[in-house]
Amino acid sequence: MLLDPSLSTFDPMWGDGTGGWLPGGPAWLSILVAAAIPHTVTNNLSTSVDAGVVIVPDEMSWGGRVPDRCAVVTGPPPESIGEALACLRDAMGALVRPDLRGVLLPRVDDPGASSRRHLEGWRFDDVSTETWDALWRALEGFGTASVFCCPGWVEAGGRVVPSRRASPGEWRSLDEGVRRGVAELECHGYTHLHPDVPRWMAAPDRFTNEEWYRELRPPMDPGEPSVDAQAEVLDAWQRACGPGTSVVAPGEAWGLNTLAAARRLGFTFFNSWGLCHLQAAVPTWTSAIVSPYLDQPESDRVAAGLPVIAYWHDRDMAVHGPRWAPEWLEGWRTAGATRAWSFRQLAEVFRTPIDAALVGDDVVIGARPTVPLLIERP
């Protein structure tokens, strides 16, 4: 349990998606979410609380009273994630959490987006079948990639058609990856283009200004679109591709209404630089799960024992050819990644929180997700 009077369930989100400095409470939440450790947040500690440990980030907010036999950890978390988890382990006598060591989440953005035809400086031919096949082969025996795609295609004349019709070869390759179990589809908006298509058509800079290719929270607009308006975009994606589990905003352009819309539509995660757990009591960011580019493998990130999201764009594969993505995936494996997970697989970890207790000297586990667990003792 986290005791922090500064956090309210009326807040639109906890933490932030930029990876910057966090006060003690959100900093602890970032670690708890990243490690999939069940927790609750309170601003008033009851003597009847049933918790393995109470985390008090700010001792000034604490009266010094806790229920009998309840451990307490005070102050902000140590800088090292390992040290922070060790604090919890030592306080409770044991820590049970999903085994997330070596997990890499490959994330490829933009398949299906018509920006490849319209936006100067970003134009490229469709990724070849050979290149997609090389990626699928590289994932066999390693795991699954999440394809953040756009099922709506905006033609030059302004008509919106299924991107399957505009790029049938690419979609045959994506369907083959899904069939082989090495690809899963996730949401990158519906068209990747400003939802007011007639306004885009009338704009003299529509082929040169990348801000026209931001669908959920267009930066050129003075205010963020409503939750309902953004939910319509996400709903269109779901009707074309299925429920999905995760959203990446085109061009990283998003706002608080984006999170609320994605939460309403049932998505589990929103990914920017960090990862937001949308279905927590309040949408909660973790900056402990980072999103470097695929061509930046780092063993230190993998060694932290938490998932790492490695993202790239389909344009990289079109420009650099069949070996580019497989070689960088191999670079991540050399850096210590042992499993490639989809966002859906990570979401399954959160659907069934661990229920564990220390009874005498034994760790008794009740509910648990269908993944291996780490049982750590002091």
Tab-separated table of C-alpha atoms in Angstrom:
chain	number	residue	atom	x	y	z
A	1	MET	CA	0.000	0.000	0.000
A	2	LEU	CA	1.236	3.484	-0.897
A	3	LEU	CA	0.371	6.330	1.480
A	4	ASP	CA	0.457	9.636	-0.402
A	5	PRO	CA	-2.041	12.464	0.318
A	6	SER	CA	-0.959	14.224	-2.900
A	7	LEU	CA	-2.534	11.490	-5.056
A	8	SER	CA	-6.276	11.498	-5.647
A	9	THR	CA	-8.493	9.108	-7.576
A	10	PHE	CA	-9.928	12.241	-9.211
A	11	ASP	CA	-6.565	12.931	-10.879
A	12	PRO	CA	-6.567	12.334	-14.659
A	13	MET	CA	-3.316	10.378	-14.376
A	14	TRP	CA	-0.482	9.594	-11.995
A	15	GLY	CA	3.115	10.186	-13.047
A	16	ASP	CA	3.976	11.347	-16.547
A	17	GLY	CA	5.105	9.936	-19.862
A	18	THR	CA	8.292	11.947	-20.314
A	19	GLY	CA	10.670	9.970	-18.119
A	20	GLY	CA	11.625	13.033	-16.077
A	21	TRP	CA	12.026	13.466	-12.316
A	22	LEU	CA	9.118	12.278	-10.181
A	23	PRO	CA	8.181	13.023	-6.559
A	24	GLY	CA	8.341	10.105	-4.147
A	25	GLY	CA	4.810	8.750	-4.543
A	26	PRO	CA	4.714	8.600	-8.358
A	27	ALA	CA	8.312	7.348	-8.340
A	28	TRP	CA	7.288	4.370	-6.201
A	29	LEU	CA	4.219	3.816	-8.397
A	30	SER	CA	6.452	3.751	-11.468
A	31	ILE	CA	8.373	0.826	-10.000
A	32	LEU	CA	5.319	-1.034	-8.698
A	33	VAL	CA	3.582	-0.839	-12.087
A	34	ALA	CA	6.703	-1.798	-14.039
A	35	ALA	CA	7.226	-4.893	-11.904
A	36	ALA	CA	3.475	-5.743	-11.919
A	37	ILE	CA	3.348	-5.702	-8.117
A	38	PRO	CA	-0.249	-5.380	-6.824
A	39	HIS	CA	-0.781	-2.211	-4.830
A	40	THR	CA	-3.338	0.287	-3.641
A	41	VAL	CA	-3.000	4.014	-3.042
A	42	THR	CA	-4.467	5.813	-0.052
A	43	ASN	CA	-4.260	9.278	1.446
A	44	ASN	CA	-5.461	8.195	4.878
A	45	LEU	CA	-4.037	5.101	6.526
A	46	SER	CA	-6.581	3.026	8.441
A	47	THR	CA	-5.542	0.869	11.368
A	48	SER	CA	-7.522	-1.986	9.828
A	49	VAL	CA	-5.558	-2.008	6.605
A	50	ASP	CA	-4.395	-5.402	5.344
A	51	ALA	CA	-1.144	-4.921	3.472
A	52	GLY	CA	2.230	-6.601	3.329
A	53	VAL	CA	3.987	-3.246	3.503
A	54	VAL	CA	3.039	0.416	3.710
A	55	ILE	CA	5.185	2.752	1.605
A	56	VAL	CA	5.388	6.290	2.992
A	57	PRO	CA	7.263	8.469	0.480
A	58	ASP	CA	6.916	11.645	2.578
A	59	GLU	CA	7.294	11.123	6.314
A	60	MET	CA	5.732	14.551	6.944
A	61	SER	CA	2.400	13.055	5.830
A	62	TRP	CA	2.627	10.144	8.240
A	63	GLY	CA	1.541	10.080	11.846
A	64	GLY	CA	3.828	7.150	12.618
A	65	ARG	CA	0.992	4.719	13.275
A	66	VAL	CA	0.469	1.567	11.240
A	67	PRO	CA	-1.490	-1.622	11.854
A	68	ASP	CA	0.159	-4.261	14.001
A	69	ARG	CA	2.662	-6.479	12.192
A	70	CYS	CA	2.611	-4.240	9.112
A	71	ALA	CA	6.036	-3.333	7.710
A	72	VAL	CA	6.828	0.243	6.698
A	73	VAL	CA	9.179	1.643	4.056
A	74	THR	CA	9.732	5.396	4.244
A	75	GLY	CA	11.148	7.936	1.841
A	76	PRO	CA	11.440	8.000	-1.961
A	77	PRO	CA	12.696	4.872	-3.716
A	78	PRO	CA	16.412	4.272	-4.178
A	79	GLU	CA	17.719	5.254	-7.596
A	80	SER	CA	18.333	1.635	-8.549
A	81	ILE	CA	15.216	-0.369	-9.370
A	82	GLY	CA	16.888	-3.453	-7.931
A	83	GLU	CA	17.540	-1.680	-4.642
A	84	ALA	CA	13.955	-0.418	-4.486
A	85	LEU	CA	12.569	-3.927	-4.990
A	86	ALA	CA	15.021	-5.228	-2.393
A	87	CYS	CA	13.626	-2.705	0.120
A	88	LEU	CA	10.160	-4.163	-0.364
A	89	ARG	CA	11.456	-7.718	-0.218
A	90	ASP	CA	13.347	-7.134	3.008
A	91	ALA	CA	10.443	-5.300	4.642
A	92	MET	CA	7.898	-8.024	3.874
A	93	GLY	CA	10.175	-11.033	4.228
A	94	ALA	CA	9.444	-12.089	0.645
A	95	LEU	CA	8.509	-10.527	-2.683
A	96	VAL	CA	6.564	-12.424	-5.335
A	97	ARG	CA	6.334	-10.901	-8.788
A	98	PRO	CA	6.126	-11.980	-12.427
A	99	ASP	CA	9.445	-13.005	-13.932
A	100	LEU	CA	9.970	-10.229	-16.494
A	101	ARG	CA	13.706	-10.680	-16.901
A	102	GLY	CA	14.910	-10.601	-20.489
A	103	VAL	CA	11.545	-9.497	-21.918
A	104	LEU	CA	11.730	-7.344	-25.047
A	105	LEU	CA	8.593	-5.864	-26.623
A	106	PRO	CA	9.334	-5.235	-30.334
A	107	ARG	CA	7.058	-2.459	-31.620
A	108	VAL	CA	6.815	-1.460	-35.280
A	109	ASP	CA	4.798	1.675	-36.082
A	110	ASP	CA	2.919	2.970	-39.132
A	111	PRO	CA	1.957	0.003	-41.360
A	112	GLY	CA	-1.169	1.060	-43.241
A	113	ALA	CA	-0.564	4.807	-42.862
A	114	SER	CA	-0.938	6.933	-46.008
A	115	SER	CA	1.680	9.411	-44.748
A	116	ARG	CA	4.174	7.350	-46.757
A	117	ARG	CA	2.566	8.758	-49.904
A	118	HIS	CA	1.664	12.299	-48.836
A	119	LEU	CA	4.301	13.696	-46.487
A	120	GLU	CA	7.394	15.050	-48.201
A	121	GLY	CA	10.549	13.869	-46.485
A	122	TRP	CA	8.794	10.697	-45.349
A	123	ARG	CA	7.722	9.146	-48.638
A	124	PHE	CA	8.735	5.576	-49.363
A	125	ASP	CA	7.545	2.483	-51.161
A	126	ASP	CA	5.686	-0.236	-49.299
A	127	VAL	CA	7.855	-2.627	-47.316
A	128	SER	CA	8.556	-5.622	-49.534
A	129	THR	CA	7.249	-9.100	-48.863
A	130	GLU	CA	10.861	-10.271	-48.631
A	131	THR	CA	11.556	-7.775	-45.846
A	132	TRP	CA	8.470	-8.705	-43.844
A	133	ASP	CA	9.317	-12.387	-44.244
A	134	ALA	CA	12.835	-11.741	-42.936
A	135	LEU	CA	11.351	-10.133	-39.823
A	136	TRP	CA	8.969	-13.031	-39.233
A	137	ARG	CA	11.833	-15.537	-39.553
A	138	ALA	CA	13.915	-13.545	-37.057
A	139	LEU	CA	11.075	-13.740	-34.537
A	140	GLU	CA	10.542	-17.488	-34.837
A	141	GLY	CA	11.794	-19.109	-31.658
A	142	PHE	CA	12.183	-15.679	-30.049
A	143	GLY	CA	8.607	-14.425	-29.770
A	144	THR	CA	6.150	-11.878	-31.118
A	145	ALA	CA	6.222	-8.286	-32.354
A	146	SER	CA	3.386	-5.789	-31.942
A	147	VAL	CA	2.441	-4.018	-35.174
A	148	PHE	CA	0.909	-0.619	-34.440
A	149	CYS	CA	-1.036	-0.150	-37.633
A	150	CYS	CA	-3.519	2.190	-39.317
A	151	PRO	CA	-6.432	0.439	-41.061
A	152	GLY	CA	-7.714	3.653	-42.713
A	153	TRP	CA	-5.983	5.130	-45.780
A	154	VAL	CA	-6.568	8.705	-46.976
A	155	GLU	CA	-6.347	8.945	-50.745
A	156	ALA	CA	-4.962	12.039	-52.461
A	157	GLY	CA	-8.514	13.082	-53.315
A	158	GLY	CA	-9.591	12.923	-49.669
A	159	ARG	CA	-11.531	9.680	-49.700
A	160	VAL	CA	-10.857	7.366	-46.748
A	161	VAL	CA	-10.617	3.718	-47.770
A	162	PRO	CA	-9.360	0.594	-46.008
A	163	SER	CA	-5.567	0.526	-46.124
A	164	ARG	CA	-5.916	-3.143	-47.058
A	165	ARG	CA	-7.229	-1.911	-50.400
A	166	ALA	CA	-4.433	0.631	-50.825
A	167	SER	CA	-1.574	-1.680	-49.771
A	168	PRO	CA	-2.795	-5.257	-50.300
A	169	GLY	CA	0.715	-6.735	-50.463
A	170	GLU	CA	1.690	-5.276	-47.107
A	171	TRP	CA	-1.469	-6.555	-45.477
A	172	ARG	CA	-0.906	-10.026	-46.885
A	173	SER	CA	2.468	-9.964	-45.146
A	174	LEU	CA	0.944	-8.707	-41.887
A	175	ASP	CA	-1.742	-11.377	-42.040
A	176	GLU	CA	0.960	-13.973	-42.573
A	177	GLY	CA	2.862	-12.740	-39.510
A	178	VAL	CA	-0.319	-12.978	-37.435
A	179	ARG	CA	-1.037	-16.452	-38.815
A	180	ARG	CA	2.453	-17.612	-37.869
A	181	GLY	CA	2.076	-16.242	-34.343
A	182	VAL	CA	4.959	-13.771	-34.629
A	183	ALA	CA	2.884	-10.590	-35.061
A	184	GLU	CA	-0.115	-9.027	-33.348
A	185	LEU	CA	-1.976	-5.870	-34.360
A	186	GLU	CA	-2.237	-2.862	-32.054
A	187	CYS	CA	-3.632	0.673	-32.413
A	188	HIS	CA	-1.747	3.561	-34.002
A	189	GLY	CA	-4.849	5.582	-34.736
A	190	TYR	CA	-7.150	4.974	-37.681
A	191	THR	CA	-5.549	7.029	-40.493
A	192	HIS	CA	-2.510	8.739	-38.855
A	193	LEU	CA	-3.877	11.945	-40.419
A	194	HIS	CA	-5.851	14.893	-39.039
A	195	PRO	CA	-9.443	13.678	-38.594
A	196	ASP	CA	-10.811	16.737	-40.451
A	197	VAL	CA	-9.853	15.466	-43.911
A	198	PRO	CA	-11.589	18.299	-45.861
A	199	ARG	CA	-9.523	20.792	-43.849
A	200	TRP	CA	-6.375	18.843	-44.744
A	201	MET	CA	-7.420	18.883	-48.401
A	202	ALA	CA	-7.769	22.677	-48.349
A	203	ALA	CA	-4.423	23.302	-46.621
A	204	PRO	CA	-1.609	24.544	-48.894
A	205	ASP	CA	0.986	22.888	-46.636
A	206	ARG	CA	-0.755	19.513	-46.402
A	207	PHE	CA	2.166	17.684	-48.032
A	208	THR	CA	4.956	19.447	-46.127
A	209	ASN	CA	3.678	20.074	-42.589
A	210	GLU	CA	3.998	16.952	-40.451
A	211	GLU	CA	1.470	18.359	-37.971
A	212	TRP	CA	-1.277	17.342	-40.411
A	213	TYR	CA	-0.291	13.728	-39.710
A	214	ARG	CA	-1.207	13.771	-36.017
A	215	GLU	CA	-4.648	12.236	-35.580
A	216	LEU	CA	-5.591	12.079	-31.890
A	217	ARG	CA	-4.238	15.410	-30.616
A	218	PRO	CA	-3.333	17.529	-33.667
A	219	PRO	CA	-0.781	20.060	-32.384
A	220	MET	CA	-1.982	22.728	-34.835
A	221	ASP	CA	-5.379	22.841	-33.116
A	222	PRO	CA	-5.806	25.238	-30.179
A	223	GLY	CA	-7.499	22.683	-27.916
A	224	GLU	CA	-7.424	18.945	-27.478
A	225	PRO	CA	-10.308	17.064	-29.124
A	226	SER	CA	-12.895	15.733	-26.718
A	227	VAL	CA	-12.830	12.269	-25.206
A	228	ASP	CA	-15.789	11.332	-27.414
A	229	ALA	CA	-14.040	12.523	-30.581
A	230	GLN	CA	-10.880	10.551	-29.831
A	231	ALA	CA	-12.907	7.525	-28.775
A	232	GLU	CA	-14.491	7.545	-32.256
A	233	VAL	CA	-11.019	7.204	-33.806
A	234	LEU	CA	-10.081	4.348	-31.496
A	235	ASP	CA	-13.432	2.659	-32.029
A	236	ALA	CA	-12.916	2.795	-35.791
A	237	TRP	CA	-9.582	1.040	-35.315
A	238	GLN	CA	-11.179	-1.659	-33.148
A	239	ARG	CA	-13.977	-2.270	-35.643
A	240	ALA	CA	-11.341	-2.831	-38.326
A	241	CYS	CA	-8.721	-4.773	-36.348
A	242	GLY	CA	-10.258	-6.184	-33.165
A	243	PRO	CA	-10.146	-5.071	-29.522
A	244	GLY	CA	-6.375	-4.641	-29.181
A	245	THR	CA	-4.632	-3.955	-25.894
A	246	SER	CA	-2.469	-0.880	-26.494
A	247	VAL	CA	-2.377	2.530	-28.151
A	248	VAL	CA	0.517	4.542	-29.541
A	249	ALA	CA	-0.512	8.046	-30.621
A	250	PRO	CA	0.602	9.041	-34.124
A	251	GLY	CA	3.574	11.340	-33.809
A	252	GLU	CA	3.497	11.126	-29.986
A	253	ALA	CA	0.724	13.748	-30.075
A	254	TRP	CA	-1.680	13.007	-27.231
A	255	GLY	CA	-3.350	14.569	-24.220
A	256	LEU	CA	-5.360	13.710	-21.134
A	257	ASN	CA	-8.468	13.113	-23.239
A	258	THR	CA	-6.495	10.575	-25.258
A	259	LEU	CA	-5.813	8.544	-22.123
A	260	ALA	CA	-9.449	8.804	-21.046
A	261	ALA	CA	-10.676	7.674	-24.477
A	262	ALA	CA	-8.294	4.718	-24.613
A	263	ARG	CA	-9.287	3.713	-21.077
A	264	ARG	CA	-12.976	3.922	-22.009
A	265	LEU	CA	-12.446	1.671	-25.047
A	266	GLY	CA	-10.837	-0.981	-22.840
A	267	PHE	CA	-7.191	-0.650	-23.866
A	268	THR	CA	-4.737	-1.758	-21.182
A	269	PHE	CA	-1.691	0.313	-22.130
A	270	PHE	CA	-0.753	3.623	-23.688
A	271	ASN	CA	2.856	3.766	-24.827
A	272	SER	CA	4.899	6.920	-25.246
A	273	TRP	CA	8.430	7.202	-23.850
A	274	GLY	CA	7.167	5.286	-20.842
A	275	LEU	CA	4.171	2.994	-20.456
A	276	CYS	CA	0.814	3.990	-18.953
A	277	HIS	CA	-1.334	1.339	-17.275
A	278	LEU	CA	-4.732	2.654	-18.299
A	279	GLN	CA	-6.861	0.247	-16.289
A	280	ALA	CA	-5.259	0.981	-12.909
A	281	ALA	CA	-7.337	2.888	-10.349
A	282	VAL	CA	-6.038	6.006	-12.133
A	283	PRO	CA	-4.069	5.802	-15.426
A	284	THR	CA	-0.557	5.348	-14.072
A	285	TRP	CA	2.731	5.906	-15.860
A	286	THR	CA	5.867	3.909	-15.353
A	287	SER	CA	9.104	5.395	-16.580
A	288	ALA	CA	10.872	2.202	-15.504
A	289	ILE	CA	9.706	0.525	-18.739
A	290	VAL	CA	11.446	2.572	-21.412
A	291	SER	CA	11.068	2.743	-25.194
A	292	PRO	CA	14.425	3.117	-26.964
A	293	TYR	CA	14.727	2.781	-30.725
A	294	LEU	CA	15.363	-0.689	-32.098
A	295	ASP	CA	18.869	0.268	-33.237
A	296	GLN	CA	19.922	1.247	-29.686
A	297	PRO	CA	20.340	-2.064	-27.823
A	298	GLU	CA	21.739	-1.596	-24.314
A	299	SER	CA	22.558	-4.384	-21.899
A	300	ASP	CA	22.022	-2.089	-18.879
A	301	ARG	CA	18.360	-1.649	-19.786
A	302	VAL	CA	17.826	-5.370	-20.120
A	303	ALA	CA	19.801	-6.098	-16.948
A	304	ALA	CA	17.312	-4.061	-14.887
A	305	GLY	CA	15.039	-7.108	-15.072
A	306	LEU	CA	12.016	-5.245	-16.436
A	307	PRO	CA	10.531	-5.248	-19.955
A	308	VAL	CA	12.082	-2.992	-22.583
A	309	ILE	CA	10.097	-1.691	-25.547
A	310	ALA	CA	12.181	-1.443	-28.744
A	311	TYR	CA	10.340	0.483	-31.450
A	312	TRP	CA	10.922	1.373	-35.060
A	313	HIS	CA	8.949	2.421	-38.154
A	314	ASP	CA	8.066	0.453	-41.242
A	315	ARG	CA	10.006	3.129	-43.161
A	316	ASP	CA	13.246	1.839	-41.602
A	317	MET	CA	12.576	-1.553	-43.150
A	318	ALA	CA	11.699	-0.053	-46.535
A	319	VAL	CA	14.835	2.101	-46.615
A	320	HIS	CA	17.373	-0.304	-45.089
A	321	GLY	CA	16.115	-3.602	-46.472
A	322	PRO	CA	15.484	-7.128	-45.197
A	323	ARG	CA	18.418	-7.467	-42.810
A	324	TRP	CA	17.986	-4.231	-40.847
A	325	ALA	CA	15.328	-5.269	-38.311
A	326	PRO	CA	16.575	-8.874	-37.859
A	327	GLU	CA	20.127	-7.693	-37.212
A	328	TRP	CA	19.006	-5.192	-34.558
A	329	LEU	CA	16.783	-7.791	-32.937
A	330	GLU	CA	19.858	-9.979	-32.731
A	331	GLY	CA	21.658	-7.021	-31.150
A	332	TRP	CA	19.050	-6.959	-28.396
A	333	ARG	CA	19.453	-10.687	-27.888
A	334	THR	CA	23.197	-10.170	-27.536
A	335	ALA	CA	22.407	-7.454	-24.954
A	336	GLY	CA	20.507	-10.026	-22.882
A	337	ALA	CA	16.942	-10.158	-24.238
A	338	THR	CA	15.692	-13.742	-24.115
A	339	ARG	CA	11.991	-13.388	-24.986
A	340	ALA	CA	10.050	-11.202	-27.406
A	341	TRP	CA	6.609	-10.449	-26.031
A	342	SER	CA	3.646	-8.698	-27.603
A	343	PHE	CA	1.847	-5.972	-25.686
A	344	ARG	CA	-1.037	-8.427	-25.317
A	345	GLN	CA	1.221	-10.862	-23.474
A	346	LEU	CA	2.304	-8.136	-21.078
A	347	ALA	CA	-1.321	-7.077	-20.600
A	348	GLU	CA	-2.172	-10.627	-19.525
A	349	VAL	CA	0.260	-10.248	-16.611
A	350	PHE	CA	-1.867	-7.380	-15.288
A	351	ARG	CA	-5.228	-9.097	-15.759
A	352	THR	CA	-4.639	-11.496	-12.868
A	353	PRO	CA	-2.695	-9.747	-10.093
A	354	ILE	CA	-0.609	-11.952	-7.829
A	355	ASP	CA	-2.130	-12.822	-4.464
A	356	ALA	CA	0.651	-14.089	-2.179
A	357	ALA	CA	1.288	-14.136	1.545
A	358	LEU	CA	4.091	-15.127	3.880
A	359	VAL	CA	2.664	-17.692	6.307
A	360	GLY	CA	5.317	-18.633	8.807
A	361	ASP	CA	8.319	-19.425	6.672
A	362	ASP	CA	6.283	-20.399	3.628
A	363	VAL	CA	5.203	-18.237	0.693
A	364	VAL	CA	1.611	-19.158	-0.125
A	365	ILE	CA	0.420	-18.150	-3.577
A	366	GLY	CA	-3.263	-17.823	-4.431
A	367	ALA	CA	-4.176	-16.030	-7.651
A	368	ARG	CA	-1.419	-15.599	-10.214
A	369	PRO	CA	-0.986	-14.778	-13.901
A	370	THR	CA	-0.029	-17.551	-16.298
A	371	VAL	CA	3.656	-16.617	-16.384
A	372	PRO	CA	6.619	-17.814	-14.330
A	373	LEU	CA	7.035	-16.045	-10.986
A	374	LEU	CA	10.038	-14.766	-9.099
A	375	ILE	CA	9.917	-15.568	-5.384
A	376	GLU	CA	12.600	-13.503	-3.674
A	377	ARG	CA	13.635	-13.798	-0.037
A	378	PRO	CA	16.062	-11.656	1.991
